[in-house]
Amino acid sequence: MDFGIAIFPTEYAISMQELAPLVEKAGFESLWVAEHSHIPTSRQSPYPAGGELPRHYWHTSDPFVALTVAALSTTTLRVGTGICLLIQRDPIHTAKEAASVDVVSGGRFLFGIGGGWNREEMADHGTAFETRWKLLRERTEAIKAIWTQDESEYRGEMVNFGPMWAWPKPLQKPHPPVILGGNGPNTLKRVIAYADGWMPNRGQALERIPELRRMAEEAGRGHIPVSFYPRADAEGIERAAAAGVERCIFYVPPDGRAPALARLEELAQLTAPYR
């Protein structure tokens, strides 16, 4: 099993150029960053975890800038978006940014994507909550076309562009793995349709892994790996391993250098027996 570290990269968090090498040195496989472009002050959408929304949600740096710093500070560590809110992004620009990270990292980029939960945030980007999943699929498919075709085009209902030249192309072939976040009723269908991995972050996810395996087999798909955010203790890791999870991810706090370093040391000790 692989283990990853995740963080909300903020201006008051430990710097990515310090954190990334430490994560690599501690033996972790990957480093993930969250994304929010902004948080509307109306605060109509409830925080999924309950309670008040932590301030780091609206202090988060651009994920591709943060991952570029992490990639240039390491040699083997994989770097990923956990998750990229593609429903709020232009697919042509995002294809270029993500491919650029894959190039500068030497082919270490992981493209975690999701549909988001904050209606007001996505509305500011012109995205309707009700059709966000259709938009996510089309933007994902369009990005894959840009990544894999010398003269790429995409004709969808919500994303539509004619033949174009767009570089760089990712180093990973056919492209960096697209890992879909979420754990809604239709998530597994979406994973099968257009993703290369599943990354649930809450809910009864472990119990759904056999369903994912069955659906993948019925669809003629190969093995689809699962990345998961377990409880940070031995029991949580062992339950995830028994369920067939390939990667466990743990957050370090975004509110200062010392708390992040202390948590990273704890997580390194916790995961060492399983690596």
PDB file of C-alpha atoms in Angstrom:
ATOM      1  CA  MET A   1       0.000   0.000   0.000  1.00  0.00           C
ATOM      2  CA  ASP A   2       1.129   3.537  -0.795  1.00  0.00           C
ATOM      3  CA  PHE A   3       0.706   6.491   1.545  1.00  0.00           C
ATOM      4  CA  GLY A   4       0.203  10.137   0.703  1.00  0.00           C
ATOM      5  CA  ILE A   5       0.118  13.452   2.528  1.00  0.00           C
ATOM      6  CA  ALA A   6      -2.397  16.215   1.781  1.00  0.00           C
ATOM      7  CA  ILE A   7      -2.544  19.886   2.699  1.00  0.00           C
ATOM      8  CA  PHE A   8      -4.387  23.100   1.978  1.00  0.00           C
ATOM      9  CA  PRO A   9      -1.452  25.209   0.730  1.00  0.00           C
ATOM     10  CA  THR A  10      -1.866  28.649   2.280  1.00  0.00           C
ATOM     11  CA  GLU A  11       0.398  31.640   2.876  1.00  0.00           C
ATOM     12  CA  TYR A  12       0.577  30.796   6.580  1.00  0.00           C
ATOM     13  CA  ALA A  13       1.099  27.032   6.151  1.00  0.00           C
ATOM     14  CA  ILE A  14       4.465  25.324   5.975  1.00  0.00           C
ATOM     15  CA  SER A  15       5.971  26.167   2.583  1.00  0.00           C
ATOM     16  CA  MET A  16       5.717  23.626  -0.184  1.00  0.00           C
ATOM     17  CA  GLN A  17       9.468  23.809  -0.797  1.00  0.00           C
ATOM     18  CA  GLU A  18      10.054  22.679   2.792  1.00  0.00           C
ATOM     19  CA  LEU A  19       7.162  20.241   3.122  1.00  0.00           C
ATOM     20  CA  ALA A  20       7.618  18.318  -0.135  1.00  0.00           C
ATOM     21  CA  PRO A  21      11.217  17.145   0.479  1.00  0.00           C
ATOM     22  CA  LEU A  22      10.310  16.132   4.028  1.00  0.00           C
ATOM     23  CA  VAL A  23       7.329  14.126   2.779  1.00  0.00           C
ATOM     24  CA  GLU A  24       9.582  12.411   0.235  1.00  0.00           C
ATOM     25  CA  LYS A  25      12.326  11.740   2.785  1.00  0.00           C
ATOM     26  CA  ALA A  26       9.796  10.243   5.202  1.00  0.00           C
ATOM     27  CA  GLY A  27       8.917   7.630   2.577  1.00  0.00           C
ATOM     28  CA  PHE A  28       5.533   8.848   1.441  1.00  0.00           C
ATOM     29  CA  GLU A  29       4.568   8.206  -2.165  1.00  0.00           C
ATOM     30  CA  SER A  30       2.608  11.357  -2.928  1.00  0.00           C
ATOM     31  CA  LEU A  31       1.698  14.890  -1.879  1.00  0.00           C
ATOM     32  CA  TRP A  32      -1.766  16.294  -2.585  1.00  0.00           C
ATOM     33  CA  VAL A  33      -3.160  19.828  -2.472  1.00  0.00           C
ATOM     34  CA  ALA A  34      -6.749  21.006  -2.202  1.00  0.00           C
ATOM     35  CA  GLU A  35      -8.348  23.747  -4.293  1.00  0.00           C
ATOM     36  CA  HIS A  36     -10.888  26.515  -3.813  1.00  0.00           C
ATOM     37  CA  SER A  37     -10.734  29.594  -6.013  1.00  0.00           C
ATOM     38  CA  HIS A  38     -12.605  31.643  -3.378  1.00  0.00           C
ATOM     39  CA  ILE A  39     -15.464  31.332  -0.892  1.00  0.00           C
ATOM     40  CA  PRO A  40     -18.471  33.665  -1.296  1.00  0.00           C
ATOM     41  CA  THR A  41     -19.214  35.518   1.926  1.00  0.00           C
ATOM     42  CA  SER A  42     -22.921  34.640   1.716  1.00  0.00           C
ATOM     43  CA  ARG A  43     -22.008  31.171   3.054  1.00  0.00           C
ATOM     44  CA  GLN A  44     -25.263  29.588   1.921  1.00  0.00           C
ATOM     45  CA  SER A  45     -23.798  26.154   1.199  1.00  0.00           C
ATOM     46  CA  PRO A  46     -23.210  24.263   4.455  1.00  0.00           C
ATOM     47  CA  TYR A  47     -19.743  22.935   5.177  1.00  0.00           C
ATOM     48  CA  PRO A  48     -19.956  19.163   4.435  1.00  0.00           C
ATOM     49  CA  ALA A  49     -17.956  18.267   7.543  1.00  0.00           C
ATOM     50  CA  GLY A  50     -20.283  20.330   9.733  1.00  0.00           C
ATOM     51  CA  GLY A  51     -19.697  23.424  11.815  1.00  0.00           C
ATOM     52  CA  GLU A  52     -17.969  26.596  10.682  1.00  0.00           C
ATOM     53  CA  LEU A  53     -15.983  26.566   7.468  1.00  0.00           C
ATOM     54  CA  PRO A  54     -12.247  26.824   8.325  1.00  0.00           C
ATOM     55  CA  ARG A  55     -10.564  29.945   6.979  1.00  0.00           C
ATOM     56  CA  HIS A  56      -7.977  27.986   4.986  1.00  0.00           C
ATOM     57  CA  TYR A  57     -10.722  27.200   2.460  1.00  0.00           C
ATOM     58  CA  TRP A  58     -10.508  30.767   1.165  1.00  0.00           C
ATOM     59  CA  HIS A  59      -6.743  31.121   1.648  1.00  0.00           C
ATOM     60  CA  THR A  60      -5.760  28.214  -0.599  1.00  0.00           C
ATOM     61  CA  SER A  61      -3.081  28.890  -3.203  1.00  0.00           C
ATOM     62  CA  ASP A  62      -3.414  27.865  -6.831  1.00  0.00           C
ATOM     63  CA  PRO A  63      -2.845  24.098  -6.876  1.00  0.00           C
ATOM     64  CA  PHE A  64      -0.699  23.992  -9.999  1.00  0.00           C
ATOM     65  CA  VAL A  65       1.663  26.637  -8.677  1.00  0.00           C
ATOM     66  CA  ALA A  66       1.924  24.795  -5.357  1.00  0.00           C
ATOM     67  CA  LEU A  67       2.549  21.471  -7.094  1.00  0.00           C
ATOM     68  CA  THR A  68       5.192  22.983  -9.346  1.00  0.00           C
ATOM     69  CA  VAL A  69       7.102  24.117  -6.262  1.00  0.00           C
ATOM     70  CA  ALA A  70       6.677  20.651  -4.714  1.00  0.00           C
ATOM     71  CA  ALA A  71       7.817  18.919  -7.897  1.00  0.00           C
ATOM     72  CA  LEU A  72      10.934  21.058  -8.256  1.00  0.00           C
ATOM     73  CA  SER A  73      11.834  20.411  -4.611  1.00  0.00           C
ATOM     74  CA  THR A  74      11.741  16.599  -4.964  1.00  0.00           C
ATOM     75  CA  THR A  75      12.858  13.803  -7.278  1.00  0.00           C
ATOM     76  CA  THR A  76      10.525  10.837  -6.777  1.00  0.00           C
ATOM     77  CA  LEU A  77       7.474  12.185  -4.928  1.00  0.00           C
ATOM     78  CA  ARG A  78       4.256  12.120  -6.921  1.00  0.00           C
ATOM     79  CA  VAL A  79       2.258  15.360  -6.806  1.00  0.00           C
ATOM     80  CA  GLY A  80      -1.503  15.566  -7.162  1.00  0.00           C
ATOM     81  CA  THR A  81      -4.593  17.721  -7.017  1.00  0.00           C
ATOM     82  CA  GLY A  82      -6.874  16.521  -4.277  1.00  0.00           C
ATOM     83  CA  ILE A  83      -9.091  17.736  -5.811  1.00  0.00           C
ATOM     84  CA  CYS A  84      -9.036  20.129  -8.754  1.00  0.00           C
ATOM     85  CA  LEU A  85     -12.414  21.837  -9.126  1.00  0.00           C
ATOM     86  CA  LEU A  86     -12.477  21.378 -12.881  1.00  0.00           C
ATOM     87  CA  ILE A  87     -16.108  22.473 -13.027  1.00  0.00           C
ATOM     88  CA  GLN A  88     -14.810  25.969 -12.225  1.00  0.00           C
ATOM     89  CA  ARG A  89     -11.926  25.953 -14.710  1.00  0.00           C
ATOM     90  CA  ASP A  90     -11.385  26.500 -18.398  1.00  0.00           C
ATOM     91  CA  PRO A  91     -10.413  23.069 -19.799  1.00  0.00           C
ATOM     92  CA  ILE A  92      -7.904  24.384 -22.345  1.00  0.00           C
ATOM     93  CA  HIS A  93      -5.928  26.370 -19.773  1.00  0.00           C
ATOM     94  CA  THR A  94      -6.196  23.526 -17.256  1.00  0.00           C
ATOM     95  CA  ALA A  95      -4.930  20.988 -19.780  1.00  0.00           C
ATOM     96  CA  LYS A  96      -1.858  23.164 -20.328  1.00  0.00           C
ATOM     97  CA  GLU A  97      -1.256  23.771 -16.606  1.00  0.00           C
ATOM     98  CA  ALA A  98      -1.607  20.117 -15.683  1.00  0.00           C
ATOM     99  CA  ALA A  99       0.568  18.916 -18.567  1.00  0.00           C
ATOM    100  CA  SER A 100       3.179  21.497 -17.621  1.00  0.00           C
ATOM    101  CA  VAL A 101       3.311  20.128 -14.067  1.00  0.00           C
ATOM    102  CA  ASP A 102       3.689  16.621 -15.465  1.00  0.00           C
ATOM    103  CA  VAL A 103       6.595  17.772 -17.645  1.00  0.00           C
ATOM    104  CA  VAL A 104       8.482  19.717 -14.970  1.00  0.00           C
ATOM    105  CA  SER A 105       7.982  16.865 -12.492  1.00  0.00           C
ATOM    106  CA  GLY A 106       9.311  14.255 -14.885  1.00  0.00           C
ATOM    107  CA  GLY A 107       5.951  12.495 -15.161  1.00  0.00           C
ATOM    108  CA  ARG A 108       4.869  12.499 -11.505  1.00  0.00           C
ATOM    109  CA  PHE A 109       1.532  14.327 -11.727  1.00  0.00           C
ATOM    110  CA  LEU A 110      -1.778  12.845 -10.489  1.00  0.00           C
ATOM    111  CA  PHE A 111      -4.963  14.598 -11.659  1.00  0.00           C
ATOM    112  CA  GLY A 112      -7.575  14.362  -8.915  1.00  0.00           C
ATOM    113  CA  ILE A 113     -10.866  15.998  -9.932  1.00  0.00           C
ATOM    114  CA  GLY A 114     -14.327  16.475  -8.465  1.00  0.00           C
ATOM    115  CA  GLY A 115     -17.684  18.166  -8.761  1.00  0.00           C
ATOM    116  CA  GLY A 116     -17.483  20.349  -5.674  1.00  0.00           C
ATOM    117  CA  TRP A 117     -20.073  21.192  -3.037  1.00  0.00           C
ATOM    118  CA  ASN A 118     -20.226  24.996  -2.818  1.00  0.00           C
ATOM    119  CA  ARG A 119     -23.063  26.203  -5.043  1.00  0.00           C
ATOM    120  CA  GLU A 120     -22.197  29.889  -4.712  1.00  0.00           C
ATOM    121  CA  GLU A 121     -18.531  29.341  -5.522  1.00  0.00           C
ATOM    122  CA  MET A 122     -19.278  27.504  -8.744  1.00  0.00           C
ATOM    123  CA  ALA A 123     -22.067  29.936  -9.650  1.00  0.00           C
ATOM    124  CA  ASP A 124     -19.503  32.749  -9.644  1.00  0.00           C
ATOM    125  CA  HIS A 125     -17.720  30.790 -12.372  1.00  0.00           C
ATOM    126  CA  GLY A 126     -20.924  30.415 -14.387  1.00  0.00           C
ATOM    127  CA  THR A 127     -21.403  26.767 -13.403  1.00  0.00           C
ATOM    128  CA  ALA A 128     -24.848  25.435 -12.501  1.00  0.00           C
ATOM    129  CA  PHE A 129     -24.896  23.030  -9.567  1.00  0.00           C
ATOM    130  CA  GLU A 130     -27.489  20.816 -11.248  1.00  0.00           C
ATOM    131  CA  THR A 131     -25.405  20.169 -14.388  1.00  0.00           C
ATOM    132  CA  ARG A 132     -21.933  20.179 -12.849  1.00  0.00           C
ATOM    133  CA  TRP A 133     -21.385  16.462 -13.349  1.00  0.00           C
ATOM    134  CA  LYS A 134     -22.144  16.594 -17.053  1.00  0.00           C
ATOM    135  CA  LEU A 135     -19.813  19.561 -17.321  1.00  0.00           C
ATOM    136  CA  LEU A 136     -17.113  17.702 -15.383  1.00  0.00           C
ATOM    137  CA  ARG A 137     -17.283  14.733 -17.727  1.00  0.00           C
ATOM    138  CA  GLU A 138     -17.071  16.860 -20.857  1.00  0.00           C
ATOM    139  CA  ARG A 139     -14.204  18.970 -19.542  1.00  0.00           C
ATOM    140  CA  THR A 140     -12.343  15.827 -18.496  1.00  0.00           C
ATOM    141  CA  GLU A 141     -12.829  14.233 -21.885  1.00  0.00           C
ATOM    142  CA  ALA A 142     -11.784  17.465 -23.598  1.00  0.00           C
ATOM    143  CA  ILE A 143      -8.579  17.637 -21.542  1.00  0.00           C
ATOM    144  CA  LYS A 144      -7.773  14.033 -22.412  1.00  0.00           C
ATOM    145  CA  ALA A 145      -8.225  14.905 -26.087  1.00  0.00           C
ATOM    146  CA  ILE A 146      -5.837  17.862 -25.774  1.00  0.00           C
ATOM    147  CA  TRP A 147      -3.306  15.717 -23.945  1.00  0.00           C
ATOM    148  CA  THR A 148      -3.348  12.802 -26.384  1.00  0.00           C
ATOM    149  CA  GLN A 149      -4.009  14.280 -29.846  1.00  0.00           C
ATOM    150  CA  ASP A 150      -1.615  16.382 -31.927  1.00  0.00           C
ATOM    151  CA  GLU A 151      -4.611  18.116 -33.503  1.00  0.00           C
ATOM    152  CA  SER A 152      -7.240  17.913 -30.797  1.00  0.00           C
ATOM    153  CA  GLU A 153     -10.919  18.743 -30.903  1.00  0.00           C
ATOM    154  CA  TYR A 154     -13.938  18.066 -28.735  1.00  0.00           C
ATOM    155  CA  ARG A 155     -17.608  18.265 -29.595  1.00  0.00           C
ATOM    156  CA  GLY A 156     -19.910  18.130 -26.594  1.00  0.00           C
ATOM    157  CA  GLU A 157     -23.039  19.886 -25.412  1.00  0.00           C
ATOM    158  CA  MET A 158     -21.234  22.036 -22.843  1.00  0.00           C
ATOM    159  CA  VAL A 159     -17.658  21.964 -24.174  1.00  0.00           C
ATOM    160  CA  ASN A 160     -17.063  22.490 -27.850  1.00  0.00           C
ATOM    161  CA  PHE A 161     -13.922  23.434 -29.750  1.00  0.00           C
ATOM    162  CA  GLY A 162     -12.518  22.754 -33.170  1.00  0.00           C
ATOM    163  CA  PRO A 163      -9.121  21.331 -34.153  1.00  0.00           C
ATOM    164  CA  MET A 164      -6.268  22.965 -32.268  1.00  0.00           C
ATOM    165  CA  TRP A 165      -2.572  22.665 -31.503  1.00  0.00           C
ATOM    166  CA  ALA A 166      -1.842  22.724 -27.796  1.00  0.00           C
ATOM    167  CA  TRP A 167       1.394  21.834 -26.040  1.00  0.00           C
ATOM    168  CA  PRO A 168       3.068  20.643 -23.876  1.00  0.00           C
ATOM    169  CA  LYS A 169       1.813  17.088 -23.881  1.00  0.00           C
ATOM    170  CA  PRO A 170       2.176  15.146 -20.605  1.00  0.00           C
ATOM    171  CA  LEU A 171       5.148  12.821 -20.216  1.00  0.00           C
ATOM    172  CA  GLN A 172       2.920  10.066 -18.824  1.00  0.00           C
ATOM    173  CA  LYS A 173       1.262   8.035 -21.558  1.00  0.00           C
ATOM    174  CA  PRO A 174      -1.447   8.024 -22.573  1.00  0.00           C
ATOM    175  CA  HIS A 175      -1.887  10.755 -19.918  1.00  0.00           C
ATOM    176  CA  PRO A 176      -1.640  11.344 -16.160  1.00  0.00           C
ATOM    177  CA  PRO A 177      -4.174   9.267 -14.227  1.00  0.00           C
ATOM    178  CA  VAL A 178      -7.508  10.989 -13.726  1.00  0.00           C
ATOM    179  CA  ILE A 179      -8.766  10.192 -10.238  1.00  0.00           C
ATOM    180  CA  LEU A 180     -12.379  11.072  -9.445  1.00  0.00           C
ATOM    181  CA  GLY A 181     -13.241  12.226  -5.950  1.00  0.00           C
ATOM    182  CA  GLY A 182     -16.586  11.880  -4.218  1.00  0.00           C
ATOM    183  CA  ASN A 183     -18.873   9.165  -2.918  1.00  0.00           C
ATOM    184  CA  GLY A 184     -22.345   9.977  -4.195  1.00  0.00           C
ATOM    185  CA  PRO A 185     -24.932   7.515  -5.549  1.00  0.00           C
ATOM    186  CA  ASN A 186     -23.643   7.818  -9.133  1.00  0.00           C
ATOM    187  CA  THR A 187     -19.944   8.269  -8.434  1.00  0.00           C
ATOM    188  CA  LEU A 188     -18.909   4.737  -9.350  1.00  0.00           C
ATOM    189  CA  LYS A 189     -20.670   5.002 -12.708  1.00  0.00           C
ATOM    190  CA  ARG A 190     -18.685   8.158 -13.392  1.00  0.00           C
ATOM    191  CA  VAL A 191     -15.428   6.505 -12.368  1.00  0.00           C
ATOM    192  CA  ILE A 192     -16.086   3.679 -14.818  1.00  0.00           C
ATOM    193  CA  ALA A 193     -17.078   6.103 -17.583  1.00  0.00           C
ATOM    194  CA  TYR A 194     -14.165   8.540 -17.595  1.00  0.00           C
ATOM    195  CA  ALA A 195     -11.727   8.124 -14.694  1.00  0.00           C
ATOM    196  CA  ASP A 196      -8.680   6.001 -13.958  1.00  0.00           C
ATOM    197  CA  GLY A 197      -9.099   5.854 -10.194  1.00  0.00           C
ATOM    198  CA  TRP A 198     -11.494   6.601  -7.340  1.00  0.00           C
ATOM    199  CA  MET A 199     -10.763   8.868  -4.368  1.00  0.00           C
ATOM    200  CA  PRO A 200     -13.652   8.964  -1.850  1.00  0.00           C
ATOM    201  CA  ASN A 201     -13.155  11.311   1.067  1.00  0.00           C
ATOM    202  CA  ARG A 202     -16.150  10.540   3.262  1.00  0.00           C
ATOM    203  CA  GLY A 203     -19.052   8.169   3.760  1.00  0.00           C
ATOM    204  CA  GLN A 204     -19.241   4.387   3.568  1.00  0.00           C
ATOM    205  CA  ALA A 205     -16.665   4.068   0.805  1.00  0.00           C
ATOM    206  CA  LEU A 206     -14.854   0.852   1.738  1.00  0.00           C
ATOM    207  CA  GLU A 207     -18.073  -1.111   1.492  1.00  0.00           C
ATOM    208  CA  ARG A 208     -18.487   0.017  -2.125  1.00  0.00           C
ATOM    209  CA  ILE A 209     -15.151  -1.269  -3.403  1.00  0.00           C
ATOM    210  CA  PRO A 210     -16.551  -4.724  -4.354  1.00  0.00           C
ATOM    211  CA  GLU A 211     -19.236  -2.901  -6.357  1.00  0.00           C
ATOM    212  CA  LEU A 212     -16.550  -0.881  -8.135  1.00  0.00           C
ATOM    213  CA  ARG A 213     -14.637  -4.070  -8.981  1.00  0.00           C
ATOM    214  CA  ARG A 214     -17.780  -5.727 -10.340  1.00  0.00           C
ATOM    215  CA  MET A 215     -18.759  -2.702 -12.430  1.00  0.00           C
ATOM    216  CA  ALA A 216     -15.244  -2.410 -13.844  1.00  0.00           C
ATOM    217  CA  GLU A 217     -15.243  -6.058 -14.881  1.00  0.00           C
ATOM    218  CA  GLU A 218     -18.675  -5.776 -16.489  1.00  0.00           C
ATOM    219  CA  ALA A 219     -17.536  -2.700 -18.413  1.00  0.00           C
ATOM    220  CA  GLY A 220     -14.369  -4.397 -19.637  1.00  0.00           C
ATOM    221  CA  ARG A 221     -12.203  -2.012 -17.646  1.00  0.00           C
ATOM    222  CA  GLY A 222      -8.949  -3.036 -16.048  1.00  0.00           C
ATOM    223  CA  HIS A 223      -8.197  -2.692 -12.374  1.00  0.00           C
ATOM    224  CA  ILE A 224      -9.243   0.712 -10.998  1.00  0.00           C
ATOM    225  CA  PRO A 225      -7.171   1.740  -7.954  1.00  0.00           C
ATOM    226  CA  VAL A 226      -8.744   3.350  -4.895  1.00  0.00           C
ATOM    227  CA  SER A 227      -7.219   6.181  -2.881  1.00  0.00           C
ATOM    228  CA  PHE A 228      -8.818   6.762   0.508  1.00  0.00           C
ATOM    229  CA  TYR A 229      -8.643   9.084   3.521  1.00  0.00           C
ATOM    230  CA  PRO A 230      -8.833   6.671   6.486  1.00  0.00           C
ATOM    231  CA  ARG A 231      -8.875   7.358  10.169  1.00  0.00           C
ATOM    232  CA  ALA A 232      -5.289   8.059  11.191  1.00  0.00           C
ATOM    233  CA  ASP A 233      -4.624   4.984  13.313  1.00  0.00           C
ATOM    234  CA  ALA A 234      -3.585   1.379  12.789  1.00  0.00           C
ATOM    235  CA  GLU A 235      -7.175   0.148  12.688  1.00  0.00           C
ATOM    236  CA  GLY A 236      -8.065   2.668   9.977  1.00  0.00           C
ATOM    237  CA  ILE A 237      -5.113   1.616   7.831  1.00  0.00           C
ATOM    238  CA  GLU A 238      -5.771  -2.086   8.318  1.00  0.00           C
ATOM    239  CA  ARG A 239      -9.457  -1.713   7.422  1.00  0.00           C
ATOM    240  CA  ALA A 240      -8.502   0.140   4.257  1.00  0.00           C
ATOM    241  CA  ALA A 241      -5.910  -2.478   3.319  1.00  0.00           C
ATOM    242  CA  ALA A 242      -8.348  -5.320   3.906  1.00  0.00           C
ATOM    243  CA  ALA A 243     -10.893  -3.601   1.674  1.00  0.00           C
ATOM    244  CA  GLY A 244      -8.416  -3.342  -1.195  1.00  0.00           C
ATOM    245  CA  VAL A 245      -7.382   0.310  -0.962  1.00  0.00           C
ATOM    246  CA  GLU A 246      -4.132   1.002  -2.816  1.00  0.00           C
ATOM    247  CA  ARG A 247      -3.330   4.423  -1.339  1.00  0.00           C
ATOM    248  CA  CYS A 248      -4.139   6.020   2.027  1.00  0.00           C
ATOM    249  CA  ILE A 249      -3.922   9.806   2.308  1.00  0.00           C
ATOM    250  CA  PHE A 250      -3.632  11.866   5.494  1.00  0.00           C
ATOM    251  CA  TYR A 251      -3.858  15.629   5.999  1.00  0.00           C
ATOM    252  CA  VAL A 252      -1.319  17.740   7.803  1.00  0.00           C
ATOM    253  CA  PRO A 253      -2.583  21.042   9.250  1.00  0.00           C
ATOM    254  CA  PRO A 254      -2.353  24.218   7.135  1.00  0.00           C
ATOM    255  CA  ASP A 255      -2.025  26.630  10.053  1.00  0.00           C
ATOM    256  CA  GLY A 256       1.699  26.818  10.615  1.00  0.00           C
ATOM    257  CA  ARG A 257       5.057  25.123  10.216  1.00  0.00           C
ATOM    258  CA  ALA A 258       5.342  23.501  13.638  1.00  0.00           C
ATOM    259  CA  PRO A 259       1.928  21.763  13.609  1.00  0.00           C
ATOM    260  CA  ALA A 260       2.585  20.375  10.125  1.00  0.00           C
ATOM    261  CA  LEU A 261       6.013  19.035  11.082  1.00  0.00           C
ATOM    262  CA  ALA A 262       4.671  17.418  14.234  1.00  0.00           C
ATOM    263  CA  ARG A 263       1.796  15.782  12.376  1.00  0.00           C
ATOM    264  CA  LEU A 264       4.063  14.596   9.567  1.00  0.00           C
ATOM    265  CA  GLU A 265       6.347  12.895  12.097  1.00  0.00           C
ATOM    266  CA  GLU A 266       3.343  11.192  13.719  1.00  0.00           C
ATOM    267  CA  LEU A 267       2.075   9.967  10.350  1.00  0.00           C
ATOM    268  CA  ALA A 268       5.509   8.721   9.303  1.00  0.00           C
ATOM    269  CA  GLN A 269       5.707   6.617  12.470  1.00  0.00           C
ATOM    270  CA  LEU A 270       2.133   5.378  12.027  1.00  0.00           C
ATOM    271  CA  THR A 271       2.597   4.241   8.416  1.00  0.00           C
ATOM    272  CA  ALA A 272       6.156   2.882   8.638  1.00  0.00           C
ATOM    273  CA  PRO A 273       5.105  -0.706   9.552  1.00  0.00           C
ATOM    274  CA  TYR A 274       2.858  -0.887   6.479  1.00  0.00           C
ATOM    275  CA  ARG A 275       5.392   0.329   3.904  1.00  0.00           C
TER     276      ARG A 275
END
